[in-house]
Amino acid sequence: MAGKLERITRGYTTAEGRTVQLNLWAEPESIGQCGYALDALRGVIVVGNKWDLVRDGAWTREDFERRLRWKLKFAPWLSIRFISSLERTGIAPLLEEAVRIGEERKRR
């Protein structure tokens, strides 16, 4: 049985000028953040930092991303990126994704 979910509803005008209704179901403790995201219509990037601390043989990025997507199934549009500041990996793709999302947002 699923947990208790609440619904957020917002009107939105697409880049093509169509008016649509957005409905998002989320757990009560997440409803505020989800409402903010819908109101702002901002892109969201979930960043797994300190990826260098994951031991070999533990979790793979694919395992972790699959688990995150399952937990965040209410927002399948989320971008997920992994970085290690220490090893300086994943930072360029993260910044590229932020720019892409920003450009997409400007088109709306």
PDB file of C-alpha atoms in Angstrom:
ATOM      1  CA  MET A   1       0.000   0.000   0.000  1.00  0.00           C
ATOM      2  CA  ALA A   2       1.332   3.422  -0.939  1.00  0.00           C
ATOM      3  CA  GLY A   3       1.864   6.153   1.628  1.00  0.00           C
ATOM      4  CA  LYS A   4      -0.433   9.139   1.960  1.00  0.00           C
ATOM      5  CA  LEU A   5       0.000  11.523  -0.967  1.00  0.00           C
ATOM      6  CA  GLU A   6      -1.186  15.070  -1.468  1.00  0.00           C
ATOM      7  CA  ARG A   7      -1.876  16.785  -4.772  1.00  0.00           C
ATOM      8  CA  ILE A   8      -0.643  20.122  -6.048  1.00  0.00           C
ATOM      9  CA  THR A   9      -2.378  21.643  -9.064  1.00  0.00           C
ATOM     10  CA  ARG A  10      -1.080  24.604 -11.063  1.00  0.00           C
ATOM     11  CA  GLY A  11      -2.035  26.200 -14.357  1.00  0.00           C
ATOM     12  CA  TYR A  12       0.777  26.676 -16.846  1.00  0.00           C
ATOM     13  CA  THR A  13       1.107  28.232 -20.293  1.00  0.00           C
ATOM     14  CA  THR A  14       3.440  26.335 -22.615  1.00  0.00           C
ATOM     15  CA  ALA A  15       5.940  27.925 -24.994  1.00  0.00           C
ATOM     16  CA  GLU A  16       3.364  27.303 -27.750  1.00  0.00           C
ATOM     17  CA  GLY A  17       0.762  29.318 -25.826  1.00  0.00           C
ATOM     18  CA  ARG A  18      -1.377  26.361 -24.722  1.00  0.00           C
ATOM     19  CA  THR A  19      -2.793  26.464 -21.198  1.00  0.00           C
ATOM     20  CA  VAL A  20      -2.432  23.173 -19.377  1.00  0.00           C
ATOM     21  CA  GLN A  21      -3.058  21.986 -15.845  1.00  0.00           C
ATOM     22  CA  LEU A  22      -0.163  20.409 -13.976  1.00  0.00           C
ATOM     23  CA  ASN A  23      -0.962  17.865 -11.265  1.00  0.00           C
ATOM     24  CA  LEU A  24       1.757  16.555  -8.989  1.00  0.00           C
ATOM     25  CA  TRP A  25       1.270  13.995  -6.234  1.00  0.00           C
ATOM     26  CA  ALA A  26       3.852  13.921  -3.441  1.00  0.00           C
ATOM     27  CA  GLU A  27       4.285  12.894   0.176  1.00  0.00           C
ATOM     28  CA  PRO A  28       3.108  15.600   2.605  1.00  0.00           C
ATOM     29  CA  GLU A  29       6.633  16.415   3.820  1.00  0.00           C
ATOM     30  CA  SER A  30       7.742  17.080   0.204  1.00  0.00           C
ATOM     31  CA  ILE A  31       4.736  19.084  -0.909  1.00  0.00           C
ATOM     32  CA  GLY A  32       6.334  22.457  -0.100  1.00  0.00           C
ATOM     33  CA  GLN A  33       9.425  21.855  -2.217  1.00  0.00           C
ATOM     34  CA  CYS A  34       7.353  20.434  -5.050  1.00  0.00           C
ATOM     35  CA  GLY A  35       5.014  23.408  -4.915  1.00  0.00           C
ATOM     36  CA  TYR A  36       7.969  25.765  -5.067  1.00  0.00           C
ATOM     37  CA  ALA A  37       9.358  23.920  -8.100  1.00  0.00           C
ATOM     38  CA  LEU A  38       5.988  24.057  -9.865  1.00  0.00           C
ATOM     39  CA  ASP A  39       5.499  27.734  -9.031  1.00  0.00           C
ATOM     40  CA  ALA A  40       8.967  28.652 -10.206  1.00  0.00           C
ATOM     41  CA  LEU A  41       9.001  26.094 -13.025  1.00  0.00           C
ATOM     42  CA  ARG A  42      12.702  25.766 -12.490  1.00  0.00           C
ATOM     43  CA  GLY A  43      14.853  22.933 -13.618  1.00  0.00           C
ATOM     44  CA  VAL A  44      16.164  20.666 -10.906  1.00  0.00           C
ATOM     45  CA  ILE A  45      19.446  18.803 -10.831  1.00  0.00           C
ATOM     46  CA  VAL A  46      20.021  16.213  -8.132  1.00  0.00           C
ATOM     47  CA  VAL A  47      23.772  16.066  -7.489  1.00  0.00           C
ATOM     48  CA  GLY A  48      25.500  13.129  -5.847  1.00  0.00           C
ATOM     49  CA  ASN A  49      28.643  14.700  -4.382  1.00  0.00           C
ATOM     50  CA  LYS A  50      31.635  12.917  -2.846  1.00  0.00           C
ATOM     51  CA  TRP A  51      31.190  10.064  -5.315  1.00  0.00           C
ATOM     52  CA  ASP A  52      34.883   9.268  -4.783  1.00  0.00           C
ATOM     53  CA  LEU A  53      34.005   7.934  -1.298  1.00  0.00           C
ATOM     54  CA  VAL A  54      31.880   5.091  -2.666  1.00  0.00           C
ATOM     55  CA  ARG A  55      33.918   1.924  -2.310  1.00  0.00           C
ATOM     56  CA  ASP A  56      34.482  -0.351  -5.289  1.00  0.00           C
ATOM     57  CA  GLY A  57      31.912  -3.110  -5.372  1.00  0.00           C
ATOM     58  CA  ALA A  58      29.399  -1.138  -3.311  1.00  0.00           C
ATOM     59  CA  TRP A  59      26.965   0.880  -5.399  1.00  0.00           C
ATOM     60  CA  THR A  60      27.406   1.674  -9.057  1.00  0.00           C
ATOM     61  CA  ARG A  61      26.191   4.981 -10.435  1.00  0.00           C
ATOM     62  CA  GLU A  62      23.516   3.086 -12.345  1.00  0.00           C
ATOM     63  CA  ASP A  63      22.289   1.365  -9.139  1.00  0.00           C
ATOM     64  CA  PHE A  64      22.220   4.643  -7.274  1.00  0.00           C
ATOM     65  CA  GLU A  65      20.468   6.502 -10.099  1.00  0.00           C
ATOM     66  CA  ARG A  66      17.882   3.732 -10.451  1.00  0.00           C
ATOM     67  CA  ARG A  67      17.177   3.946  -6.708  1.00  0.00           C
ATOM     68  CA  LEU A  68      16.948   7.757  -6.823  1.00  0.00           C
ATOM     69  CA  ARG A  69      14.584   7.678  -9.798  1.00  0.00           C
ATOM     70  CA  TRP A  70      12.389   5.172  -7.951  1.00  0.00           C
ATOM     71  CA  LYS A  71      12.327   7.419  -4.855  1.00  0.00           C
ATOM     72  CA  LEU A  72      11.735  10.546  -6.976  1.00  0.00           C
ATOM     73  CA  LYS A  73       9.263   8.951  -9.374  1.00  0.00           C
ATOM     74  CA  PHE A  74       6.937  11.936  -8.887  1.00  0.00           C
ATOM     75  CA  ALA A  75       9.447  14.017 -10.896  1.00  0.00           C
ATOM     76  CA  PRO A  76      10.774  11.929 -13.808  1.00  0.00           C
ATOM     77  CA  TRP A  77      12.105  15.106 -15.473  1.00  0.00           C
ATOM     78  CA  LEU A  78      14.845  15.568 -12.862  1.00  0.00           C
ATOM     79  CA  SER A  79      18.454  15.513 -14.015  1.00  0.00           C
ATOM     80  CA  ILE A  80      20.816  13.412 -11.920  1.00  0.00           C
ATOM     81  CA  ARG A  81      24.569  14.012 -11.960  1.00  0.00           C
ATOM     82  CA  PHE A  82      27.464  12.622  -9.928  1.00  0.00           C
ATOM     83  CA  ILE A  83      30.528  14.609  -9.006  1.00  0.00           C
ATOM     84  CA  SER A  84      33.696  14.402  -6.951  1.00  0.00           C
ATOM     85  CA  SER A  85      35.155  17.768  -6.049  1.00  0.00           C
ATOM     86  CA  LEU A  86      38.255  16.058  -4.700  1.00  0.00           C
ATOM     87  CA  GLU A  87      38.963  14.221  -7.964  1.00  0.00           C
ATOM     88  CA  ARG A  88      37.457  17.048 -10.036  1.00  0.00           C
ATOM     89  CA  THR A  89      35.193  14.691 -11.959  1.00  0.00           C
ATOM     90  CA  GLY A  90      31.674  15.306 -13.192  1.00  0.00           C
ATOM     91  CA  ILE A  91      31.829  19.063 -12.660  1.00  0.00           C
ATOM     92  CA  ALA A  92      31.937  20.040 -16.350  1.00  0.00           C
ATOM     93  CA  PRO A  93      28.911  17.858 -17.256  1.00  0.00           C
ATOM     94  CA  LEU A  94      27.042  19.302 -14.252  1.00  0.00           C
ATOM     95  CA  LEU A  95      27.699  22.868 -15.404  1.00  0.00           C
ATOM     96  CA  GLU A  96      26.756  21.970 -18.987  1.00  0.00           C
ATOM     97  CA  GLU A  97      23.461  20.534 -17.737  1.00  0.00           C
ATOM     98  CA  ALA A  98      22.784  23.686 -15.686  1.00  0.00           C
ATOM     99  CA  VAL A  99      23.372  25.838 -18.777  1.00  0.00           C
ATOM    100  CA  ARG A 100      21.131  23.559 -20.875  1.00  0.00           C
ATOM    101  CA  ILE A 101      18.323  23.800 -18.334  1.00  0.00           C
ATOM    102  CA  GLY A 102      18.760  27.584 -18.130  1.00  0.00           C
ATOM    103  CA  GLU A 103      18.554  27.922 -21.913  1.00  0.00           C
ATOM    104  CA  GLU A 104      15.471  25.711 -22.007  1.00  0.00           C
ATOM    105  CA  ARG A 105      13.857  27.855 -19.338  1.00  0.00           C
ATOM    106  CA  LYS A 106      14.510  31.053 -21.340  1.00  0.00           C
ATOM    107  CA  ARG A 107      12.473  29.617 -24.231  1.00  0.00           C
ATOM    108  CA  ARG A 108       9.326  29.460 -22.081  1.00  0.00           C
TER     109      ARG A 108
END
